[in-house]
Tab-separated table of C-alpha atoms in Angstrom:
chain	number	residue	atom	x	y	z
A	529	MET	CA	-29.557	-33.120	-3.918
A	530	ASN	CA	-31.099	-35.393	-6.457
A	531	ASP	CA	-31.989	-39.095	-5.926
A	532	LEU	CA	-28.704	-40.423	-7.387
A	533	GLU	CA	-26.639	-38.097	-5.158
A	534	LEU	CA	-28.726	-39.126	-2.180
A	535	TRP	CA	-28.206	-42.801	-3.114
A	536	GLN	CA	-24.407	-42.286	-3.228
A	537	GLN	CA	-24.616	-40.753	0.324
A	538	VAL	CA	-26.728	-43.738	1.426
A	539	GLN	CA	-24.032	-46.034	0.085
A	540	SER	CA	-21.486	-44.363	2.349
A	541	GLY	CA	-23.835	-44.888	5.291
A	542	ASN	CA	-25.540	-41.547	5.465
A	543	GLU	CA	-28.863	-42.200	7.297
A	544	GLU	CA	-30.242	-38.695	6.616
A	545	ALA	CA	-29.916	-39.283	2.921
A	546	PHE	CA	-31.658	-42.588	3.395
A	547	GLN	CA	-34.514	-40.896	5.257
A	548	GLN	CA	-34.826	-38.368	2.414
A	549	LEU	CA	-35.081	-41.074	-0.219
A	550	PHE	CA	-37.650	-42.803	1.916
A	551	TYR	CA	-39.758	-39.628	2.184
A	552	HIS	CA	-39.462	-39.062	-1.614
A	553	HIS	CA	-40.683	-42.506	-2.635
A	554	HIS	CA	-42.424	-44.465	0.062
A	555	THR	CA	-45.955	-43.164	-0.522
A	556	ALA	CA	-45.810	-43.878	-4.228
A	557	LEU	CA	-44.380	-47.351	-3.615
A	558	VAL	CA	-47.056	-48.260	-1.078
A	559	ASN	CA	-49.771	-47.148	-3.481
A	560	ARG	CA	-48.128	-48.998	-6.313
A	561	ALA	CA	-48.078	-52.129	-4.204
A	562	TYR	CA	-51.665	-51.507	-3.187
A	563	HIS	CA	-52.815	-51.469	-6.792
A	564	PHE	CA	-51.348	-54.942	-7.188
A	565	LEU	CA	-52.353	-56.414	-3.829
A	566	ARG	CA	-55.543	-54.525	-2.856
A	567	ASP	CA	-54.401	-55.002	0.701
A	568	GLU	CA	-53.217	-51.852	2.470
A	569	GLU	CA	-51.294	-53.517	5.285
A	570	SER	CA	-49.421	-55.831	2.958
A	571	ALA	CA	-48.631	-52.912	0.649
A	572	LYS	CA	-47.149	-50.944	3.568
A	573	ASP	CA	-45.181	-53.967	4.824
A	574	LEU	CA	-43.666	-54.752	1.398
A	575	ALA	CA	-42.722	-51.187	0.757
A	576	GLN	CA	-41.006	-50.985	4.155
A	577	ASP	CA	-39.246	-54.230	3.530
A	578	LEU	CA	-37.920	-52.835	0.243
A	579	PHE	CA	-36.237	-49.951	2.096
A	580	VAL	CA	-34.924	-52.306	4.756
A	581	LYS	CA	-33.308	-54.351	2.006
A	582	LEU	CA	-32.060	-51.213	0.332
A	583	TRP	CA	-30.222	-50.218	3.534
A	584	HIS	CA	-28.745	-53.615	4.242
A	585	GLN	CA	-27.559	-54.183	0.666
A	586	ARG	CA	-26.522	-50.607	-0.025
A	587	LEU	CA	-22.902	-51.614	-0.679
A	588	ASP	CA	-23.792	-54.310	-3.162
A	589	LEU	CA	-26.526	-52.535	-5.136
A	590	GLN	CA	-25.521	-50.720	-8.240
A	591	ILE	CA	-28.103	-48.086	-9.213
A	592	LYS	CA	-26.827	-46.017	-12.063
A	593	ASP	CA	-29.727	-44.541	-14.025
A	594	SER	CA	-32.786	-43.780	-11.965
A	595	VAL	CA	-33.493	-44.512	-8.280
A	596	LYS	CA	-37.218	-44.111	-8.888
A	597	ALA	CA	-37.222	-46.601	-11.745
A	598	TYR	CA	-35.203	-49.058	-9.695
A	599	LEU	CA	-37.573	-48.770	-6.705
A	600	HIS	CA	-40.727	-49.143	-8.866
A	601	ARG	CA	-39.236	-52.168	-10.587
A	602	ALA	CA	-38.332	-53.654	-7.248
A	603	ILE	CA	-41.728	-53.150	-5.663
A	604	ARG	CA	-43.388	-54.584	-8.752
A	605	ASN	CA	-41.251	-57.772	-8.486
A	606	ILE	CA	-41.759	-57.933	-4.736
A	607	CYS	CA	-45.565	-57.767	-5.223
A	608	ILE	CA	-45.502	-60.426	-7.944
A	609	ASN	CA	-43.482	-62.778	-5.710
A	610	HIS	CA	-45.823	-62.046	-2.861
A	611	LEU	CA	-48.890	-62.874	-4.933
A	612	GLN	CA	-47.394	-66.021	-6.236
A	613	LYS	CA	-46.352	-67.142	-2.789
A	614	ARG	CA	-49.772	-66.303	-1.391
A	615	LYS	CA	-51.516	-68.319	-4.084
A	616	HIS	CA	-48.908	-71.141	-4.104
A	617	VAL	CA	-49.782	-71.452	-7.826
A	618	ALA	CA	-48.470	-69.865	-10.943
A	619	MET	CA	-50.544	-67.074	-12.394
A	620	ASP	CA	-51.899	-69.281	-15.044
A	621	ASP	CA	-55.438	-69.472	-16.370
A	622	GLN	CA	-57.714	-69.452	-13.384
A	623	PRO	CA	-61.399	-70.390	-13.216
A	624	GLU	CA	-63.616	-67.631	-14.478
A	625	ARG	CA	-64.945	-65.435	-11.714
A	626	GLU	CA	-68.075	-63.501	-12.664
A	627	ASP	CA	-68.622	-61.675	-9.386
A	628	TYR	CA	-67.324	-58.376	-10.775
A	629	ALA	CA	-70.160	-57.501	-13.180
A	630	PRO	CA	-73.383	-57.606	-11.081
A	631	ASN	CA	-72.120	-55.076	-8.639
A	632	ALA	CA	-71.069	-52.500	-11.244
A	633	GLN	CA	-74.361	-50.637	-10.959
A	634	GLN	CA	-74.087	-50.490	-7.137
A	635	GLU	CA	-70.612	-49.009	-7.426
A	636	LEU	CA	-71.982	-46.249	-9.514
A	637	GLN	CA	-72.395	-43.749	-6.735
A	638	THR	CA	-70.314	-41.220	-8.486
A	639	ILE	CA	-69.503	-40.232	-11.962
A	640	ASP	CA	-65.867	-39.852	-11.109
A	641	LEU	CA	-64.217	-41.653	-14.000
A	642	GLU	CA	-60.930	-42.228	-12.182
A	643	LYS	CA	-62.628	-43.783	-9.207
A	644	MET	CA	-64.747	-45.991	-11.449
A	645	VAL	CA	-61.660	-47.237	-13.320
A	646	GLN	CA	-59.988	-47.985	-9.996
A	647	VAL	CA	-63.093	-49.873	-8.814
A	648	ALA	CA	-63.010	-51.899	-12.057
A	649	ILE	CA	-59.357	-52.716	-11.550
A	650	SER	CA	-59.944	-53.704	-7.935
A	651	LYS	CA	-62.688	-56.036	-9.049
A	652	MET	CA	-60.514	-57.921	-11.442
A	653	PRO	CA	-59.326	-61.342	-10.320
A	654	GLU	CA	-55.819	-61.160	-8.911
A	655	ALA	CA	-53.951	-62.693	-11.866
A	656	CYS	CA	-56.049	-60.685	-14.291
A	657	ARG	CA	-55.322	-57.459	-12.371
A	658	THR	CA	-51.616	-58.145	-12.067
A	659	ILE	CA	-51.360	-58.696	-15.819
A	660	PHE	CA	-53.465	-55.667	-16.587
A	661	LEU	CA	-51.361	-53.435	-14.335
A	662	LEU	CA	-48.106	-54.705	-15.810
A	663	ARG	CA	-49.471	-53.944	-19.236
A	664	ARG	CA	-50.890	-50.504	-18.422
A	665	MET	CA	-48.607	-49.061	-15.760
A	666	ASP	CA	-45.346	-50.711	-16.660
A	667	GLU	CA	-46.098	-50.789	-20.389
A	668	LEU	CA	-44.735	-54.318	-20.700
A	669	SER	CA	-45.348	-56.340	-23.882
A	670	LEU	CA	-47.301	-59.619	-23.794
A	671	LYS	CA	-44.012	-61.488	-24.041
A	672	GLU	CA	-42.415	-59.514	-21.258
A	673	ILE	CA	-45.338	-60.133	-18.958
A	674	ALA	CA	-45.299	-63.810	-19.801
A	675	GLY	CA	-41.607	-63.881	-18.892
A	676	GLU	CA	-42.108	-62.062	-15.607
A	677	LEU	CA	-44.888	-64.330	-14.527
A	678	HIS	CA	-43.579	-67.562	-16.104
A	679	ILE	CA	-46.785	-68.134	-18.091
A	680	SER	CA	-47.463	-68.349	-21.764
A	681	PRO	CA	-48.167	-65.203	-23.933
A	682	LYS	CA	-51.514	-66.768	-24.846
A	683	THR	CA	-52.518	-66.792	-21.157
A	684	VAL	CA	-51.472	-63.168	-20.916
A	685	GLU	CA	-53.628	-62.377	-23.942
A	686	ASN	CA	-56.577	-64.183	-22.452
A	687	GLN	CA	-56.271	-62.386	-19.131
A	688	LEU	CA	-56.011	-59.004	-20.854
A	689	THR	CA	-59.176	-59.696	-22.839
A	690	LYS	CA	-60.890	-60.521	-19.555
A	691	ALA	CA	-59.522	-57.284	-17.951
A	692	ARG	CA	-60.885	-55.225	-20.841
A	693	LYS	CA	-64.316	-56.880	-20.456
A	694	ILE	CA	-64.370	-56.071	-16.742
A	695	LEU	CA	-63.324	-52.468	-17.460
A	696	ALA	CA	-66.049	-52.214	-20.097
A	697	GLN	CA	-68.654	-53.493	-17.593
A	698	TYR	CA	-67.780	-50.570	-15.289
A	699	LEU	CA	-67.467	-47.944	-17.960
A	700	LYS	CA	-70.799	-48.811	-19.638
A	701	PRO	CA	-73.152	-47.546	-16.875
A	702	LEU	CA	-70.962	-44.510	-16.515
A	703	LEU	CA	-71.701	-43.683	-20.170
A	704	HIS	CA	-75.475	-43.804	-19.549
A	705	LEU	CA	-75.191	-41.667	-16.488
A	706	PHE	CA	-72.994	-39.239	-18.368
A	707	TRP	CA	-75.512	-39.164	-21.188
A	708	ILE	CA	-78.399	-38.512	-18.752
A	709	LEU	CA	-76.458	-35.631	-17.217
A	710	LEU	CA	-76.076	-34.117	-20.671
A	711	ILE	CA	-79.794	-34.068	-21.221
A	712	PRO	CA	-81.043	-30.574	-20.353
A	713	HIS	CA	-83.643	-30.715	-17.525
B	773	MET	CA	-75.689	-55.550	-26.622
B	774	GLU	CA	-74.587	-53.470	-29.550
B	775	GLU	CA	-72.995	-50.951	-27.157
B	776	ASP	CA	-71.030	-53.706	-25.414
B	777	ARG	CA	-69.563	-54.571	-28.771
B	778	TYR	CA	-68.385	-51.072	-29.482
B	779	ILE	CA	-66.993	-50.476	-25.946
B	780	ASP	CA	-65.034	-53.687	-26.439
B	781	LEU	CA	-63.742	-52.464	-29.840
B	782	LEU	CA	-62.765	-49.061	-28.328
B	783	LEU	CA	-60.785	-50.750	-25.580
B	784	LYS	CA	-59.153	-53.086	-28.110
B	785	GLU	CA	-58.269	-50.067	-30.230
B	786	ALA	CA	-56.786	-48.348	-27.168
B	787	ASP	CA	-54.745	-51.457	-26.370
B	788	ALA	CA	-53.583	-51.748	-29.981
B	789	GLU	CA	-55.289	-55.165	-30.271
B	790	ILE	CA	-57.890	-54.281	-32.849
B	791	THR	CA	-57.989	-55.913	-36.269
B	792	ASP	CA	-58.418	-54.010	-39.576
B	793	ALA	CA	-61.958	-55.293	-39.991
B	794	GLU	CA	-62.846	-54.271	-36.473
B	795	GLN	CA	-61.286	-50.854	-37.030
B	796	LEU	CA	-63.575	-50.345	-40.042
B	797	GLU	CA	-66.583	-51.467	-38.083
B	798	LEU	CA	-65.739	-49.030	-35.246
B	799	ALA	CA	-65.195	-46.159	-37.745
B	800	ASP	CA	-68.729	-46.764	-39.164
B	801	TRP	CA	-70.150	-46.692	-35.643
B	802	LEU	CA	-68.284	-43.449	-34.774
B	803	GLU	CA	-69.561	-41.869	-37.995
B	804	ALA	CA	-73.107	-42.803	-37.220
B	805	SER	CA	-73.748	-40.207	-34.506
B	806	GLU	CA	-72.340	-37.522	-32.240
B	807	ALA	CA	-73.567	-39.483	-29.232
B	808	ASN	CA	-71.366	-42.411	-30.274
B	809	ARG	CA	-68.356	-40.136	-30.567
B	810	THR	CA	-69.042	-38.680	-27.053
B	811	LYS	CA	-69.299	-42.155	-25.593
B	812	ALA	CA	-66.135	-43.152	-27.345
B	813	ASP	CA	-64.290	-40.140	-25.797
B	814	GLN	CA	-65.366	-41.268	-22.342
B	815	ILE	CA	-64.211	-44.837	-22.957
B	816	ARG	CA	-60.845	-43.639	-24.262
B	817	LYS	CA	-60.469	-41.390	-21.260
B	818	GLY	CA	-61.285	-44.231	-18.961
B	819	TRP	CA	-58.608	-46.274	-20.644
B	820	GLU	CA	-56.065	-43.533	-20.150
B	821	VAL	CA	-57.031	-43.292	-16.479
B	822	SER	CA	-56.436	-47.026	-16.058
B	823	ALA	CA	-52.719	-46.476	-16.639
B	824	GLN	CA	-52.519	-44.094	-13.672
B	825	ALA	CA	-51.919	-45.245	-10.107
B	826	PRO	CA	-53.539	-42.542	-8.044
B	827	ASN	CA	-52.454	-42.412	-4.402
B	828	VAL	CA	-55.378	-43.948	-2.646
B	829	ILE	CA	-53.503	-44.499	0.588
B	830	SER	CA	-52.232	-41.617	2.591
B	831	LEU	CA	-49.501	-42.315	5.049
B	832	ASP	CA	-47.878	-40.942	8.163
B	833	LEU	CA	-44.338	-40.948	6.823
B	834	ASP	CA	-42.671	-40.315	10.179
B	835	GLU	CA	-44.475	-43.273	11.600
B	836	GLN	CA	-43.602	-45.363	8.548
B	837	TYR	CA	-39.954	-44.371	8.781
B	838	LYS	CA	-39.855	-45.369	12.441
B	839	LEU	CA	-41.154	-48.785	11.451
B	840	VAL	CA	-38.494	-49.113	8.763
B	841	ARG	CA	-35.705	-48.151	11.255
B	842	GLU	CA	-37.080	-50.736	13.681
B	843	LYS	CA	-37.050	-53.398	10.998
B	844	ILE	CA	-33.503	-52.467	10.025
B	845	ARG	CA	-32.374	-52.765	13.648
B	846	ARG	CA	-34.142	-56.149	14.003
B	847	THR	CA	-32.746	-57.593	10.847
B	848	ALA	CA	-29.202	-56.185	11.094
B	849	PRO	CA	-26.583	-58.903	11.213
B	850	SER	CA	-25.108	-59.015	14.716
B	851	LYS	CA	-21.427	-57.969	14.993
B	852	SER	CA	-20.370	-61.236	16.603
B	853	LYS	CA	-22.036	-63.109	13.764
B	854	THR	CA	-20.317	-60.873	11.264
B	855	ILE	CA	-16.909	-61.449	12.929
B	856	GLN	CA	-17.646	-65.168	12.993
B	857	VAL	CA	-18.527	-65.184	9.300
B	858	LYS	CA	-15.419	-63.119	8.442
B	859	ALA	CA	-13.252	-65.517	10.487
B	860	TRP	CA	-14.628	-68.455	8.479
B	861	GLN	CA	-14.073	-66.559	5.229
B	862	ILE	CA	-10.449	-65.841	6.195
B	863	ALA	CA	-9.909	-69.435	7.277
B	864	ALA	CA	-11.437	-70.707	4.017
B	865	GLY	CA	-9.255	-68.238	2.102
B	866	ILE	CA	-6.099	-69.516	3.818
B	867	LEU	CA	-7.040	-73.094	3.171
B	868	LEU	CA	-7.639	-72.372	-0.429
B	869	LEU	CA	-4.317	-70.598	-0.696
B	870	VAL	CA	-2.425	-73.454	0.976
B	871	GLY	CA	-4.198	-75.984	-1.201
B	872	PHE	CA	-3.448	-74.041	-4.365
B	873	SER	CA	0.210	-73.556	-3.379
B	874	TRP	CA	0.610	-77.275	-2.564
B	875	ILE	CA	-0.892	-78.269	-5.917
B	876	SER	CA	1.361	-75.761	-7.675
B	877	TYR	CA	4.416	-77.040	-5.802
B	878	ARG	CA	3.559	-80.609	-6.751
B	879	ILE	CA	3.145	-79.654	-10.384
B	880	LEU	CA	6.444	-77.802	-10.398
B	881	GLN	CA	8.266	-80.595	-8.531
B	882	SER	CA	6.966	-83.487	-10.524
B	883	PRO	CA	9.221	-84.620	-13.296
B	884	PRO	CA	8.154	-83.479	-16.701
B	885	THR	CA	6.645	-86.180	-18.727
B	886	LYS	CA	9.083	-86.333	-21.582
B	887	MET	CA	9.900	-89.187	-23.830
B	888	LEU	CA	13.391	-90.721	-23.871
B	889	VAL	CA	14.326	-92.782	-26.902
B	890	TYR	CA	17.066	-95.381	-26.684
B	891	GLN	CA	18.440	-97.097	-29.706
B	892	GLY	CA	20.231	-100.516	-29.736
B	893	PRO	CA	22.703	-101.997	-29.559
B	894	SER	CA	23.309	-100.643	-26.059
B	895	ASP	CA	24.517	-102.225	-22.893
B	896	HIS	CA	23.683	-101.287	-19.317
B	897	LEU	CA	21.547	-98.259	-20.056
B	898	LYS	CA	20.240	-96.593	-16.882
B	899	LEU	CA	16.696	-95.247	-17.098
B	900	PRO	CA	15.763	-92.175	-14.942
B	901	ASP	CA	13.881	-94.436	-12.491
B	902	GLY	CA	17.030	-96.525	-11.848
B	903	SER	CA	16.096	-99.481	-13.990
B	904	THR	CA	18.664	-100.964	-16.387
B	905	ILE	CA	18.073	-102.111	-19.919
B	906	TRP	CA	20.090	-103.899	-22.551
B	907	LEU	CA	19.066	-103.384	-26.189
B	908	LYS	CA	20.019	-105.580	-29.141
B	909	GLN	CA	20.819	-104.327	-32.520
B	910	ASN	CA	17.855	-102.696	-34.425
B	911	THR	CA	15.953	-102.244	-31.237
B	912	GLN	CA	14.262	-99.114	-30.121
B	913	PHE	CA	12.856	-98.381	-26.648
B	914	GLN	CA	10.836	-95.251	-25.888
B	915	PHE	CA	10.411	-94.408	-22.199
B	916	THR	CA	8.160	-91.973	-20.379
B	917	ASP	CA	7.564	-91.492	-16.670
B	918	SER	CA	4.250	-89.739	-15.921
B	919	GLY	CA	4.721	-89.854	-12.162
B	920	THR	CA	2.012	-92.550	-11.805
B	921	VAL	CA	3.189	-95.083	-14.283
B	922	ARG	CA	6.503	-95.861	-15.995
B	923	GLN	CA	5.833	-96.819	-19.548
B	924	GLY	CA	8.000	-98.044	-22.410
B	925	ARG	CA	7.333	-98.881	-25.997
B	926	LEU	CA	9.552	-101.591	-27.427
B	927	THR	CA	10.382	-102.705	-30.953
B	928	GLY	CA	13.161	-105.330	-31.157
B	929	ARG	CA	14.684	-107.310	-28.380
B	930	ALA	CA	15.727	-106.184	-24.938
B	931	TYR	CA	16.489	-107.325	-21.447
B	932	PHE	CA	15.225	-105.468	-18.417
B	933	GLU	CA	16.170	-105.198	-14.785
B	934	ILE	CA	13.333	-103.113	-13.426
B	935	LYS	CA	13.812	-101.187	-10.182
B	936	ARG	CA	11.016	-102.007	-7.816
B	937	ASP	CA	8.498	-99.270	-7.176
B	938	ALA	CA	5.110	-100.472	-5.923
B	939	SER	CA	3.530	-97.044	-6.530
B	940	GLN	CA	4.613	-96.938	-10.121
B	941	PRO	CA	4.256	-100.083	-12.176
B	942	PHE	CA	6.371	-100.521	-15.231
B	943	GLU	CA	4.532	-101.228	-18.451
B	944	ILE	CA	6.117	-102.199	-21.742
B	945	ILE	CA	3.938	-101.923	-24.824
B	946	THR	CA	4.660	-104.025	-27.889
B	947	THR	CA	2.767	-104.327	-31.128
B	948	LEU	CA	0.945	-107.398	-29.837
B	949	GLY	CA	0.487	-106.799	-26.139
B	950	LYS	CA	1.513	-105.304	-22.877
B	951	ILE	CA	3.968	-106.557	-20.239
B	952	THR	CA	3.442	-105.217	-16.673
B	953	VAL	CA	5.893	-105.585	-13.847
B	954	LEU	CA	6.774	-104.022	-10.498
B	955	GLY	CA	10.333	-105.037	-10.100
B	956	THR	CA	12.018	-107.922	-11.845
B	957	SER	CA	14.373	-109.072	-14.541
B	958	PHE	CA	13.229	-110.455	-17.826
B	959	GLU	CA	13.725	-110.413	-21.567
B	960	ILE	CA	11.334	-109.397	-24.312
B	961	ASP	CA	11.885	-110.417	-27.833
B	962	ALA	CA	9.572	-108.322	-29.969
B	963	SER	CA	11.767	-108.523	-33.049
B	964	ASN	CA	9.330	-110.936	-34.740
B	965	VAL	CA	6.167	-109.172	-35.979
B	966	ASN	CA	4.071	-112.361	-35.402
B	967	GLU	CA	4.976	-113.041	-31.845
B	968	VAL	CA	6.416	-111.472	-28.688
B	969	ILE	CA	8.429	-113.819	-26.428
B	970	VAL	CA	8.944	-112.902	-22.800
B	971	THR	CA	11.295	-114.842	-20.592
B	972	VAL	CA	11.506	-114.079	-16.840
B	973	SER	CA	14.718	-114.316	-14.784
B	974	GLU	CA	13.417	-112.952	-11.454
B	975	GLY	CA	10.102	-111.802	-10.035
B	976	LYS	CA	6.692	-111.961	-11.713
B	977	VAL	CA	5.592	-110.602	-15.012
B	978	LYS	CA	2.074	-110.137	-16.355
B	979	LEU	CA	1.378	-110.357	-20.052
B	980	SER	CA	-1.815	-109.089	-21.571
B	981	ASN	CA	-3.129	-108.523	-25.082
B	982	ASP	CA	-5.792	-106.431	-26.762
B	983	GLN	CA	-8.398	-109.064	-26.024
B	984	GLN	CA	-7.847	-108.459	-22.273
B	985	GLU	CA	-6.380	-111.957	-21.911
B	986	THR	CA	-3.585	-112.165	-19.335
B	987	ILE	CA	-1.107	-114.678	-18.000
B	988	GLU	CA	1.438	-114.433	-15.202
B	989	LEU	CA	5.001	-115.685	-15.627
B	990	ASN	CA	7.273	-116.806	-12.814
B	991	PRO	CA	11.084	-117.016	-12.826
B	992	GLY	CA	12.301	-119.395	-15.584
B	993	GLU	CA	8.991	-119.330	-17.424
B	994	THR	CA	8.429	-118.045	-20.942
B	995	GLY	CA	5.293	-116.583	-22.438
B	996	LYS	CA	4.243	-115.882	-25.962
B	997	ILE	CA	1.851	-113.245	-27.248
B	998	THR	CA	0.505	-113.667	-30.795
B	999	GLU	CA	-2.297	-111.947	-32.578
B	1000	LEU	CA	-4.607	-114.836	-31.707
B	1001	GLU	CA	-3.621	-115.830	-28.247
B	1002	ILE	CA	-1.415	-115.428	-25.234
B	1003	GLU	CA	0.144	-118.550	-23.653
B	1004	LYS	CA	3.039	-120.018	-21.764
B	1005	ALA	CA	5.708	-121.391	-24.030
B	1006	HIS	CA	8.226	-124.154	-23.434
B	1007	TYR	CA	11.407	-122.573	-24.615
B	1008	ILE	CA	14.629	-123.179	-22.796
B	1009	GLN	CA	16.231	-120.115	-24.119
B	1010	PRO	CA	17.862	-118.238	-21.212
B	1011	ALA	CA	16.686	-114.721	-20.585
B	1012	GLY	CA	19.152	-112.167	-21.895
B	1013	SER	CA	21.942	-114.600	-22.441
B	1014	TRP	CA	23.021	-112.475	-25.426
B	1015	ARG	CA	23.923	-109.618	-23.114
B	1016	LEU	CA	26.523	-111.645	-21.206
B	1017	PRO	CA	30.166	-111.066	-21.973
B	1018	PRO	CA	31.790	-113.447	-24.399
B	1019	ARG	CA	33.226	-116.541	-22.782
B	1020	ILE	CA	36.441	-117.837	-24.254
B	1021	PHE	CA	37.488	-121.431	-23.774
B	1022	ASN	CA	40.891	-122.786	-24.606
B	1023	GLN	CA	41.883	-126.382	-24.198
B	1024	GLU	CA	38.813	-127.011	-22.008
B	1025	SER	CA	36.888	-130.245	-21.953
B	1026	LEU	CA	33.392	-130.358	-23.460
B	1027	GLY	CA	32.039	-131.149	-19.973
B	1028	THR	CA	33.624	-128.055	-18.533
B	1029	VAL	CA	32.206	-125.886	-21.360
B	1030	LEU	CA	28.733	-127.249	-20.893
B	1031	ARG	CA	28.818	-126.786	-17.116
B	1032	ASP	CA	29.887	-123.238	-17.655
B	1033	ILE	CA	27.051	-122.689	-20.059
B	1034	GLU	CA	24.632	-124.257	-17.639
B	1035	GLU	CA	25.761	-122.187	-14.684
B	1036	ASN	CA	25.862	-118.905	-16.512
B	1037	THR	CA	23.053	-119.136	-19.014
B	1038	LEU	CA	21.005	-122.213	-19.276
B	1039	SER	CA	19.777	-124.604	-16.637
B	1040	GLY	CA	18.896	-128.267	-17.363
B	1041	LEU	CA	21.600	-128.753	-19.923
B	1042	THR	CA	23.387	-132.039	-19.170
B	1043	PRO	CA	25.495	-134.230	-21.434
B	1044	ASN	CA	23.234	-137.187	-22.227
B	1045	ASN	CA	24.499	-138.769	-25.410
B	1046	HIS	CA	27.414	-140.356	-27.167
B	1047	ARG	CA	29.475	-137.249	-27.290
B	1048	PRO	CA	32.519	-137.535	-25.117
B	1049	THR	CA	32.480	-134.922	-22.401
B	1050	ASN	CA	36.193	-135.108	-21.749
B	1051	ALA	CA	37.093	-134.044	-25.232
B	1052	LYS	CA	39.237	-130.956	-25.204
B	1053	LEU	CA	38.885	-127.819	-27.231
B	1054	ALA	CA	41.517	-127.799	-29.891
B	1055	LEU	CA	41.248	-124.028	-30.439
B	1056	PRO	CA	40.134	-121.028	-28.493
B	1057	TYR	CA	36.356	-120.666	-28.887
B	1058	ARG	CA	33.991	-117.723	-28.273
B	1059	ILE	CA	30.733	-118.857	-26.736
B	1060	PRO	CA	28.728	-115.881	-28.102
B	1061	THR	CA	28.890	-117.536	-31.493
B	1062	LEU	CA	26.732	-120.208	-29.878
B	1063	MET	CA	24.610	-117.844	-27.769
B	1064	ASN	CA	23.586	-115.603	-30.608
B	1065	SER	CA	21.546	-118.210	-32.250
B	1066	SER	CA	18.105	-118.111	-30.594
B	1067	LEU	CA	16.971	-120.814	-32.972
B	1068	TYR	CA	19.682	-123.019	-31.528
B	1069	TRP	CA	18.716	-122.422	-27.893
B	1070	ARG	CA	15.102	-123.210	-28.499
B	1071	ARG	CA	15.871	-126.733	-29.565
B	1072	CYS	CA	19.052	-127.162	-27.709
B	1073	SER	CA	20.198	-130.670	-26.771
B	1074	MET	CA	23.538	-132.247	-26.665
B	1075	SER	CA	22.774	-134.249	-29.760
B	1076	LYS	CA	21.968	-131.164	-31.709
B	1077	LEU	CA	24.963	-129.107	-30.781
B	1078	PRO	CA	26.090	-127.562	-34.055
B	1079	GLU	CA	28.933	-129.264	-35.756
B	1080	LYS	CA	30.499	-125.851	-35.837
B	1081	VAL	CA	30.877	-126.097	-32.058
B	1082	LEU	CA	31.632	-129.791	-31.743
B	1083	HIS	CA	34.264	-130.012	-34.372
B	1084	ASN	CA	36.392	-127.791	-32.190
B	1085	PHE	CA	36.605	-130.494	-29.566
B	1086	THR	CA	39.096	-133.321	-30.048
């Protein structure tokens, strides 16, 4: 049974179908939330809450194209709301935080590119990271991000420049290490 | 520092934010050495990786599902609350239905606001609200009843006996002003374009004009609305005397005729001059000939009775 068929079963009150949908998507949703929040417990809580809402509102929700797309959009919006509530401020230009760069060398315990990129992302300031993830993972345009976060496109552009700088800071030492490894001993 | 610059350019290129000039600069750098190209590949790969969301958290899904079930149980709306909400919804629905039906009933029951047009001369015309009107020749009266106000538009001269209805005032619009009443009898002479004369028989009448000036008239009083002002007038013309049936006198004394006129149409008219009041009418005489002259009644006195009348007395 595919996701849409499972969803139809869920709408008619089938708990087993609901459990199957949960097993299909929960891990990905928690991880998606974690990338935004960098807080494992909050990520788990928000993903659970999404499924709770899904069950209670199953009769009112109309999911026609993709259950996966719906769930990922939903967790993204839940995370954005959560971040905005937590900060009590809009994700506008925030004071520059420079604490990401000096530790880059220390983080370089491995040459695993994927891990290094994740470290770089985790070191981005919250607003900067949120905008970067919306751009990279959701492939939203500057205008769409601005609309989602209720900020100006110029602010989005500034934050993306900042995100690229942080990423560069973490990729640069990796290049040197990579180059050293290429030198025959 | 140079390397920082090219890493930045590579990331800008990957994010499609690079300018043409920067693109050329980057191409030169890539051309310069194999090492640069290898570094560039690493940077591009890093950029690609940044779009992935690897699962960094592993979960016990059974445990997680239990937690979800528990949250669902805790947050489920209780049945009694659901029933209560449904009861309210039903009650609200019934109320809405009753309200809508009542409004619809009122709309259907209320008389349609249509205009009735009456043309003079006409006697004793009954309006739909029970009022009675008399219209002189060349008079037109348009009447509408909206359910909240009875309204008429008058050109010419008419006499009104308005049926009292406190909830629905009666308004009569003329070219120079408005006459408002609740229940009363009065005459309006709007046959003259320069003035509207209102004479009250019973009750109270309010006159108003476009300048929001108003006066109230009591029984026996006359008011005048002109373009410039609105004021009480001192006419002794009886209200609606023209609508009375003709009075025919034959071999009656002048005194008898005047008393009759006074009783039936005009108060305050007493013989006060040299004319003998015991003179008898030589021929049958129709009073309407006398009544129809408003000019006469405005300046009426015994000494100015028209010769046409007096020469009939011997």
